PDB file of C-alpha atoms in Angstrom:
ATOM      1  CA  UNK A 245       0.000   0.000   0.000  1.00 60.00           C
ATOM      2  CA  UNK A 246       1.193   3.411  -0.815  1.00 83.00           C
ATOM      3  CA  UNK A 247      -1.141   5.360   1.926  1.00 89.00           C
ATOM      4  CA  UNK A 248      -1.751   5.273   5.308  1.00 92.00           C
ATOM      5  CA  UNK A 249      -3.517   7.227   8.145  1.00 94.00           C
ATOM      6  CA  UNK A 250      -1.874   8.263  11.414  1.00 94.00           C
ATOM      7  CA  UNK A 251      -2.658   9.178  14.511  1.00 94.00           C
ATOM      8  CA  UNK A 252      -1.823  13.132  15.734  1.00 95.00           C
ATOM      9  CA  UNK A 253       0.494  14.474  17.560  1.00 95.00           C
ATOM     10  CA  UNK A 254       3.057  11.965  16.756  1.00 95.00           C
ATOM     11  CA  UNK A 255       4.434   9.263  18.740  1.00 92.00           C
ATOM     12  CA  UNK A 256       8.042  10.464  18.106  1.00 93.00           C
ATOM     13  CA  UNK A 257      10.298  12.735  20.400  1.00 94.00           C
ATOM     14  CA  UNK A 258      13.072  15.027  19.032  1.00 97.00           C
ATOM     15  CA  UNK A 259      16.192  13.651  20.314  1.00 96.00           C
ATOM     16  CA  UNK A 260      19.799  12.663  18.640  1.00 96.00           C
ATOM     17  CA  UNK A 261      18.176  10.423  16.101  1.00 97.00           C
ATOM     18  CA  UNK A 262      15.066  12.791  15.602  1.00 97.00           C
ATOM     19  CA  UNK A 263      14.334  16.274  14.429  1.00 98.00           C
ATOM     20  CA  UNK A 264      11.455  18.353  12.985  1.00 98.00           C
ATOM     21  CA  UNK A 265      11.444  21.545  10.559  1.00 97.00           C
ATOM     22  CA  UNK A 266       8.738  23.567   9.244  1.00 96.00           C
ATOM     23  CA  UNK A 267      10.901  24.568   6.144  1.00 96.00           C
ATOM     24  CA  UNK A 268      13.183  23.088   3.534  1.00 95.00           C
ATOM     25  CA  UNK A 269      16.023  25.725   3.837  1.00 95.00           C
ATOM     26  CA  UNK A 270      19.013  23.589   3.284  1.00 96.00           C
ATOM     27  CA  UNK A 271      21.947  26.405   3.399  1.00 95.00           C
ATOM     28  CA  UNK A 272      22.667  30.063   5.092  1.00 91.00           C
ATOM     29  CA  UNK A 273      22.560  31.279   1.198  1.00 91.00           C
ATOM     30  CA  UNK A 274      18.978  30.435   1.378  1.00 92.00           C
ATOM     31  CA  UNK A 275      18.123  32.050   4.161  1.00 88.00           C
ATOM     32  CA  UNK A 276      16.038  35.740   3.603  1.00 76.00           C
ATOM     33  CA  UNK A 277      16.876  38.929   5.748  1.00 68.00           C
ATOM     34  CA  UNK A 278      13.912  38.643   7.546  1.00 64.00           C
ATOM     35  CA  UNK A 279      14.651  34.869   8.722  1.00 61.00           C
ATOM     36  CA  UNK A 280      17.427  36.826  11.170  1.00 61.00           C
ATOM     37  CA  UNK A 281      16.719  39.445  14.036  1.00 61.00           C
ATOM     38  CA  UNK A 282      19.254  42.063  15.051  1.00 61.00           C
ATOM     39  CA  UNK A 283      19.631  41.821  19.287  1.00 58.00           C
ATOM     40  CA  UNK A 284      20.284  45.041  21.380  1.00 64.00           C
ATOM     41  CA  UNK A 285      24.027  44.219  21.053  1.00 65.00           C
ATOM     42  CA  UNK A 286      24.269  45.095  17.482  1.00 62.00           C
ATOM     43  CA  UNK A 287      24.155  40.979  17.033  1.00 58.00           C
ATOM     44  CA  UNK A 288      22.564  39.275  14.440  1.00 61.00           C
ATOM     45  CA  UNK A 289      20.657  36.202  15.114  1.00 65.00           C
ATOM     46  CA  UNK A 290      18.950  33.605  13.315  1.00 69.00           C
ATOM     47  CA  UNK A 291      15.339  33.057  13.394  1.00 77.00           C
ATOM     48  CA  UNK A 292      15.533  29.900  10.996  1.00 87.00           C
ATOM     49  CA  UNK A 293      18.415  27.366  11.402  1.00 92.00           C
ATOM     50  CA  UNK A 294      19.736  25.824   7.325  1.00 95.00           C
ATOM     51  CA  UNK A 295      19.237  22.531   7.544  1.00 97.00           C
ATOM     52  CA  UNK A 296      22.448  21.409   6.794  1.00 97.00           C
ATOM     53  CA  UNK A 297      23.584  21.970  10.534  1.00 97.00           C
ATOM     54  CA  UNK A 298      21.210  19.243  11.158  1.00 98.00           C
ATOM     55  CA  UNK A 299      22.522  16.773   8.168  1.00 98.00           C
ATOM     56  CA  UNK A 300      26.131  17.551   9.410  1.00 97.00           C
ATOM     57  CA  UNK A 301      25.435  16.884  12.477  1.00 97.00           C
ATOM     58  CA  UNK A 302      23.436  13.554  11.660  1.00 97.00           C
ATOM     59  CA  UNK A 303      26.508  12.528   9.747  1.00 97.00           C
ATOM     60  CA  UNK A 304      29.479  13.023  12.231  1.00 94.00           C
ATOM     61  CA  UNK A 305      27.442  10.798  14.737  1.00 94.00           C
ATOM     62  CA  UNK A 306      25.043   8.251  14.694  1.00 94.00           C
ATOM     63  CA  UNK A 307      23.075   9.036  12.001  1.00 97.00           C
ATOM     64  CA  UNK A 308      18.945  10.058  12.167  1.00 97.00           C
ATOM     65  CA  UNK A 309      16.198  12.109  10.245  1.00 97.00           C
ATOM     66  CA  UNK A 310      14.554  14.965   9.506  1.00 98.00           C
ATOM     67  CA  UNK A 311      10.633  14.962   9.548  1.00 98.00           C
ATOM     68  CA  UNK A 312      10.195  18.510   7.087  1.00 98.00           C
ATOM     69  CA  UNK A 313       6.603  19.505   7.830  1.00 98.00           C
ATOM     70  CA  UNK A 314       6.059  18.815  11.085  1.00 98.00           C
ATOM     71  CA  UNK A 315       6.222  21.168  14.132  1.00 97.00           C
ATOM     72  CA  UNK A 316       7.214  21.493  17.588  1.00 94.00           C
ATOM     73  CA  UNK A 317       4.212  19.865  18.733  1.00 96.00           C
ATOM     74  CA  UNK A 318       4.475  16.859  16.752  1.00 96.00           C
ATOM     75  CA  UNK A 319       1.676  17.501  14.503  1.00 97.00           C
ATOM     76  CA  UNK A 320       2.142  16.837  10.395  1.00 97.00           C
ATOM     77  CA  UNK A 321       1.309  19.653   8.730  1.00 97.00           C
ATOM     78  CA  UNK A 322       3.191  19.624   5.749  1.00 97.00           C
ATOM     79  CA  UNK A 323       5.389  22.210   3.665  1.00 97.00           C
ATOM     80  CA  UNK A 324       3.216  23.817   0.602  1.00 95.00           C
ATOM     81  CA  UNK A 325       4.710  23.004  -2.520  1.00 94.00           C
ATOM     82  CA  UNK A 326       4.083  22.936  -6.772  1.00 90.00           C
ATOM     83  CA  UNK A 327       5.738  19.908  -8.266  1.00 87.00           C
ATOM     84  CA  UNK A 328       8.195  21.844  -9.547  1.00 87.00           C
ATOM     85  CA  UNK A 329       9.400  23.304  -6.286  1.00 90.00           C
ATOM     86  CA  UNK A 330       9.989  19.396  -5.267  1.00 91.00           C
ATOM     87  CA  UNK A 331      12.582  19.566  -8.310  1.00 88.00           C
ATOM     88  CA  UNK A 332      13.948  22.463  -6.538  1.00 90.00           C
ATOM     89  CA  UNK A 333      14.117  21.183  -3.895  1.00 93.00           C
ATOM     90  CA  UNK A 334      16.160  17.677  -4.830  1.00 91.00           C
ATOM     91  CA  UNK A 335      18.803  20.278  -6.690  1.00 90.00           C
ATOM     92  CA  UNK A 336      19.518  22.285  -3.677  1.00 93.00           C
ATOM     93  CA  UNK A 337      20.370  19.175  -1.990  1.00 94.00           C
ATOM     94  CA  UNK A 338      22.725  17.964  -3.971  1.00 93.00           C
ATOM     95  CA  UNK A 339      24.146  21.175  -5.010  1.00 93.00           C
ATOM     96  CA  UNK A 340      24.586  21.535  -0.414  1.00 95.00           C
ATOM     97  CA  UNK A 341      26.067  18.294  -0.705  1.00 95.00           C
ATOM     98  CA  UNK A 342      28.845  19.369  -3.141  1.00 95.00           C
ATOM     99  CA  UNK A 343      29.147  22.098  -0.665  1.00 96.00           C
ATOM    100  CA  UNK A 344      30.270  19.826   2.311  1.00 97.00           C
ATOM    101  CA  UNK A 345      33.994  18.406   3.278  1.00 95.00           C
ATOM    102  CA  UNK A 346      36.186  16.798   2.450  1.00 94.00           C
ATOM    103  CA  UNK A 347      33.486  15.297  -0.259  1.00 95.00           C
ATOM    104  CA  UNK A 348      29.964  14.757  -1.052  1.00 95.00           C
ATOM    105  CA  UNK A 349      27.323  12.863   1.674  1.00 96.00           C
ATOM    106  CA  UNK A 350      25.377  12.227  -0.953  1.00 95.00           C
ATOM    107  CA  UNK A 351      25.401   8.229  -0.944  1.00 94.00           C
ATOM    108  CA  UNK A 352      24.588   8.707   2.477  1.00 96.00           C
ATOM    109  CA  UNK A 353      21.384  10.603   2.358  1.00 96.00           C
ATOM    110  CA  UNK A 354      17.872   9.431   1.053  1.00 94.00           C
ATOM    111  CA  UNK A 355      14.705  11.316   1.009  1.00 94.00           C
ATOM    112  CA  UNK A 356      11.067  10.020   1.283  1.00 93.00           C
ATOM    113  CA  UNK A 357       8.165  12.443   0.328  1.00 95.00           C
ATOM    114  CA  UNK A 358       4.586  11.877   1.416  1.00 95.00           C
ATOM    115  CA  UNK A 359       1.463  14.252   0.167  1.00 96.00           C
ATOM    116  CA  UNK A 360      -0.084  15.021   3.714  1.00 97.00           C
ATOM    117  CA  UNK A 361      -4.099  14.882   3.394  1.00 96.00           C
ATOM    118  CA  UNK A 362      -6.184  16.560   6.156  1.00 94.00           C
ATOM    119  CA  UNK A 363      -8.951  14.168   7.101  1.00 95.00           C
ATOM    120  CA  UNK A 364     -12.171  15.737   9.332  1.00 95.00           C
ATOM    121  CA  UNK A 365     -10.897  13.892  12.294  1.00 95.00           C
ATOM    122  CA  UNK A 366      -8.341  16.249  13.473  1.00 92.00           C
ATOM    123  CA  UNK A 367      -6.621  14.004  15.469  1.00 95.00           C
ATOM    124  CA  UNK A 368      -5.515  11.922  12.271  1.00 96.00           C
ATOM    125  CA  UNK A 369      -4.044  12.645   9.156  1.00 96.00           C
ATOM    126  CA  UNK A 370      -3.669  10.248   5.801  1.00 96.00           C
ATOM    127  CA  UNK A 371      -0.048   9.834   4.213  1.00 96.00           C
ATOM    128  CA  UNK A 372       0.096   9.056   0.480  1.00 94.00           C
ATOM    129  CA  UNK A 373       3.630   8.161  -0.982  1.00 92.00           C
ATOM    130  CA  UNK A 374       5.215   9.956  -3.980  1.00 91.00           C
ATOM    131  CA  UNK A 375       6.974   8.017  -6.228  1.00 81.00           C
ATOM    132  CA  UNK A 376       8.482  10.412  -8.366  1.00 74.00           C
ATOM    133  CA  UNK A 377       9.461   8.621 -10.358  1.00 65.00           C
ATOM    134  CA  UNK A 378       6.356   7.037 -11.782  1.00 55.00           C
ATOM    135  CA  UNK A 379       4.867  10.655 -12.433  1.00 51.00           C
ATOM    136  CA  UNK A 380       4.065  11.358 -15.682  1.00 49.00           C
ATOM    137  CA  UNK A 381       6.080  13.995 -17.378  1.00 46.00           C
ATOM    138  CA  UNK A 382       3.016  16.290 -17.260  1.00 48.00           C
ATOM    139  CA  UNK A 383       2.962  16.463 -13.937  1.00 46.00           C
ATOM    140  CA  UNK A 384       6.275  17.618 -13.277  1.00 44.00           C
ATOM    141  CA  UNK A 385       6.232  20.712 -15.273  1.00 47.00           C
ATOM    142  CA  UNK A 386      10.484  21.763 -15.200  1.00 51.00           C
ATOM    143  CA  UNK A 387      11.998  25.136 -15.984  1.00 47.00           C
ATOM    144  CA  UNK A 388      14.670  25.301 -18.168  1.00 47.00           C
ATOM    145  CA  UNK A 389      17.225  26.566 -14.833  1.00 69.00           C
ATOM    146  CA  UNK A 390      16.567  26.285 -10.885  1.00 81.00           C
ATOM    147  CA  UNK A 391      18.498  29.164  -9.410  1.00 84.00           C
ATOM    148  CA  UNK A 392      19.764  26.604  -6.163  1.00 86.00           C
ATOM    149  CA  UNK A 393      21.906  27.951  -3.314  1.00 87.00           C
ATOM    150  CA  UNK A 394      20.021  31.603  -3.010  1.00 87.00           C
ATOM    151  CA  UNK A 395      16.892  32.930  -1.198  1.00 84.00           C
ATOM    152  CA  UNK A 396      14.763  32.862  -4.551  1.00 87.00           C
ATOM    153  CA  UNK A 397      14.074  31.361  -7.953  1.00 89.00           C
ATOM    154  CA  UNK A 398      11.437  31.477 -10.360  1.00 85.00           C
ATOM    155  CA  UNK A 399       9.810  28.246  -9.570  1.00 86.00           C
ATOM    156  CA  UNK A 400       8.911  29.903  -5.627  1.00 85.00           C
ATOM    157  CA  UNK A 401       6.456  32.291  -7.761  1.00 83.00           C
ATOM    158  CA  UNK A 402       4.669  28.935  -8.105  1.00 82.00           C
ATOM    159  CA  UNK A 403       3.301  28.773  -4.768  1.00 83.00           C
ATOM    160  CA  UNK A 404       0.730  31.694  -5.711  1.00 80.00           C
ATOM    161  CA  UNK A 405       0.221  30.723  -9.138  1.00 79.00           C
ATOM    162  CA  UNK A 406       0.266  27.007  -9.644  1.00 80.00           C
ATOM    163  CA  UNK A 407      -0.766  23.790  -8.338  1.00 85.00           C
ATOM    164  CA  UNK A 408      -0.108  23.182  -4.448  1.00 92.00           C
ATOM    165  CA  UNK A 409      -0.006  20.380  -2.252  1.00 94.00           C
ATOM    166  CA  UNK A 410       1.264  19.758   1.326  1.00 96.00           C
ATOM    167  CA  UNK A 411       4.589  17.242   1.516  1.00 97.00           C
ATOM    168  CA  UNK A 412       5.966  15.557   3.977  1.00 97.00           C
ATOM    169  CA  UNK A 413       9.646  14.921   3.877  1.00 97.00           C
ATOM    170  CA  UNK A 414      11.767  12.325   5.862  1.00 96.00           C
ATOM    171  CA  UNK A 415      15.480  12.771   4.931  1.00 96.00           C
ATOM    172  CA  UNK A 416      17.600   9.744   6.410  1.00 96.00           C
ATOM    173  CA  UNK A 417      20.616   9.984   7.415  1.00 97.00           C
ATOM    174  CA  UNK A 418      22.808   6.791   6.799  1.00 96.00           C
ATOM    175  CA  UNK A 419      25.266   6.145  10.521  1.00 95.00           C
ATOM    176  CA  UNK A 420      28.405   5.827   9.732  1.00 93.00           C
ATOM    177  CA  UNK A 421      30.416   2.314   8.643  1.00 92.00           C
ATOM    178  CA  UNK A 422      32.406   1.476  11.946  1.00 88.00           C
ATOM    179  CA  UNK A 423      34.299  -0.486   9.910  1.00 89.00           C
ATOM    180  CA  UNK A 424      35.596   2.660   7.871  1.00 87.00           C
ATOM    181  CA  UNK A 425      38.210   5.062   8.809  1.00 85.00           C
ATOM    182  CA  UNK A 426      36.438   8.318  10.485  1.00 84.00           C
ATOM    183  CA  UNK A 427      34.971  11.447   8.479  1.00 89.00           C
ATOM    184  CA  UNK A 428      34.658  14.567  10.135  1.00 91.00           C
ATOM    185  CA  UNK A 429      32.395  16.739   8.244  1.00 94.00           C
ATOM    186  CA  UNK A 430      32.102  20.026   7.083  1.00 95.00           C
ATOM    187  CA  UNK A 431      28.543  21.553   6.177  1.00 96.00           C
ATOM    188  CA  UNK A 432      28.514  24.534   3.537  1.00 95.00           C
ATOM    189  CA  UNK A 433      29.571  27.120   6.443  1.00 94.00           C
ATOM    190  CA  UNK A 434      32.685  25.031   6.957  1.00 93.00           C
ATOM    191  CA  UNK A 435      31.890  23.990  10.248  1.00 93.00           C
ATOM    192  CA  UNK A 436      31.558  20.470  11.838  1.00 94.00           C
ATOM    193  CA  UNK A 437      28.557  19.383  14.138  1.00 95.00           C
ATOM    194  CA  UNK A 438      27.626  16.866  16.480  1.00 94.00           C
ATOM    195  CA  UNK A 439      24.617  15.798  17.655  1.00 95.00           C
ATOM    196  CA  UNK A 440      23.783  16.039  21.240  1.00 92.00           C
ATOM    197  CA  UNK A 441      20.515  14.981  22.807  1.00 91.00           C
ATOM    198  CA  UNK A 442      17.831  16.918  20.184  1.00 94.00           C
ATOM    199  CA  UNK A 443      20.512  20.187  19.114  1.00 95.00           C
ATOM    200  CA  UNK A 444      23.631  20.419  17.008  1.00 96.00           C
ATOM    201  CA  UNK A 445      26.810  21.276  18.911  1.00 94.00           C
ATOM    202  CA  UNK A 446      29.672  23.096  16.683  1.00 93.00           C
ATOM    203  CA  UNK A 447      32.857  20.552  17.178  1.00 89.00           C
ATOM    204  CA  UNK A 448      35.843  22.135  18.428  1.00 82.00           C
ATOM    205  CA  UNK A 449      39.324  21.607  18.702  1.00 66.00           C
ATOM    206  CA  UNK A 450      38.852  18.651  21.485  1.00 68.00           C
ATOM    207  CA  UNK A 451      36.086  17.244  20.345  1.00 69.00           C
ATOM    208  CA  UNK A 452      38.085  16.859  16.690  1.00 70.00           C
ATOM    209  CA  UNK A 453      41.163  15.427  18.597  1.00 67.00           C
ATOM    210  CA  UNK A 454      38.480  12.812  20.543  1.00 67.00           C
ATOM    211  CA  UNK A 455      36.540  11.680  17.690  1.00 66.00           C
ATOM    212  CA  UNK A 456      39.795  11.233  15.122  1.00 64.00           C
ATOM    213  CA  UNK A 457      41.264   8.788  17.836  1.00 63.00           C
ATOM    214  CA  UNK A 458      38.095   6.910  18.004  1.00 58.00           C
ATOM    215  CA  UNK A 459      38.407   2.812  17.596  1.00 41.00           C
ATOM    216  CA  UNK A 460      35.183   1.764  18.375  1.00 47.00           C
ATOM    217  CA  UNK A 461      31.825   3.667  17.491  1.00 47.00           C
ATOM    218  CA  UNK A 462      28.505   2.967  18.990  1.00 42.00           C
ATOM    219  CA  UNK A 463      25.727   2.938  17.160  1.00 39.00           C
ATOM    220  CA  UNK A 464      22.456   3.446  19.822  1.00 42.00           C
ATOM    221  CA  UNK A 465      19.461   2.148  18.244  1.00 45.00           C
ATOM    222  CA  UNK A 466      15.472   3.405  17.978  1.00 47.00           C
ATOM    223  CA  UNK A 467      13.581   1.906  20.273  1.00 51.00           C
ATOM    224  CA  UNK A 468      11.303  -0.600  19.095  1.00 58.00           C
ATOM    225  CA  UNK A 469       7.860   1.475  19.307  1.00 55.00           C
ATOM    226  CA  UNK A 470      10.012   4.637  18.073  1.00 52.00           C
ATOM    227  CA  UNK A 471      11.168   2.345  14.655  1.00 55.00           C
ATOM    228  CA  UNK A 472       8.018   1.406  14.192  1.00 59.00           C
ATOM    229  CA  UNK A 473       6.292   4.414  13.747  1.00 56.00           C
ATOM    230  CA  UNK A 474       8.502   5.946  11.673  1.00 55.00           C
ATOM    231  CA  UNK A 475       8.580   3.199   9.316  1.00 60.00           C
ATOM    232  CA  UNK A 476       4.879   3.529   9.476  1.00 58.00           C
ATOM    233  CA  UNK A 477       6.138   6.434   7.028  1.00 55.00           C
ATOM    234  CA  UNK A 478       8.492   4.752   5.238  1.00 52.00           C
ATOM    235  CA  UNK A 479       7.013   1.817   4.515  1.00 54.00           C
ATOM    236  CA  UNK A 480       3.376   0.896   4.182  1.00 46.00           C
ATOM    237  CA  UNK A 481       2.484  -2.542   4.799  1.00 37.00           C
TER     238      UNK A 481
END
């Protein structure tokens, strides 16, 4: 089956396998003026973190995923989208991965995307699966150029002008092969994260020193019930 219905607010915590964004904002670049605040200071401060803090992070530890379209409280809501802003979307990706160091994560990522349907019972909501690939051409109107990497492009006028629908997306992270020499990596900004608990710590000098002289790496599972609903997602029995 390629639908299913589940129940709201989700069964899933944010923690060091587990986070949730309202927004598909991959890098800094993409990031408007008005998605930062200026503090008394003189400081700037982001309102809206690029998710590639997030990815970094997932990478230089144990791995995880990112629920886009679902807030704090655990309820899908989905991010509004025209086909061709899903295009967008995929190309920003891999253009952030080709951003990282000291190469590409791309091998290591995957992305599910699931059209989020509002049923009357508010405390449910039904998942159907996109398979992109069995579109039809039609459907997946592309310009000529996506401008990836900035705060705009063309194909954002869509959301006012062309066919919408609310997506989920689940990008997983792929842990790391114990049996491989260590990667520390470097998001777009040129900084390397961990994750700790449900944030992204910036890895300094003696964290680098600790994790390079690793031997052994951990990897702490999902809980049973915690698997289980996500691959209610993933895959529907």
């Amino acid at each position: 089956m390629n639908k299913a219905i589940v129940k709201l607010p989700l069964a899933i915590e944010e923690d060091v396998h587990n986070e949730f964004r309202m927004h598909t904002k991959l890098m800094l670049t993409e990031l408007g003026k008005f998605q930062s605040k200026q503090d008394k200071d003189g400081s700037i401060r982001r309102t809206l973190q690029p998710i590639s803090k997030t990815i970094c992070a997932f990478l230089n530890t144990d791995g995880g995923r990112l629920f886009l379209g679902v807030n704090d409280d655990k309820i899908i809501k989905g991010i509004t989208m025209s086909k061709n802003m899903l295009y967008h979307f995929f190309g920003s990706l891999r253009h952030m991965c080709e951003k990282f160091k000291p190469f590409s994560p791309i091998s290591r990522i995957k992305v599910s995307i699931l059209e989020v349907i509002p049923m009357d019972d508010k405390t449910k909501v039904k998942l159907k699966k996109v398979d992109m690939d069995k579109e039809e051409v039609t459907d997946f109107p592309k310009l000529a150029n996506h401008s990836v990497g900035g705060f705009f492009c063309d194909c954002f006028k869509e959301i006012n002008q062309a066919a919408t629908k609310q997506y989920l997306f689940i990008v997983q992270v792929a842990a790391p092969d114990p049996n491989a020499a260590t990667v520390i990596y470097q998001n777009e900004e040129g900084l390397a994260y961990r994750r700790r608990l449900a944030s992204n710590k910036c890895v300094y000098l003696d964290d680098l020193r600790r994790m390079m002289h690793e031997r052994n790496r951990l990897f702490v599972d999902l809980h049973d019930e915690v698997r289980h609903e996500i691959d209610r997602f993933i895959k529907f029995h």
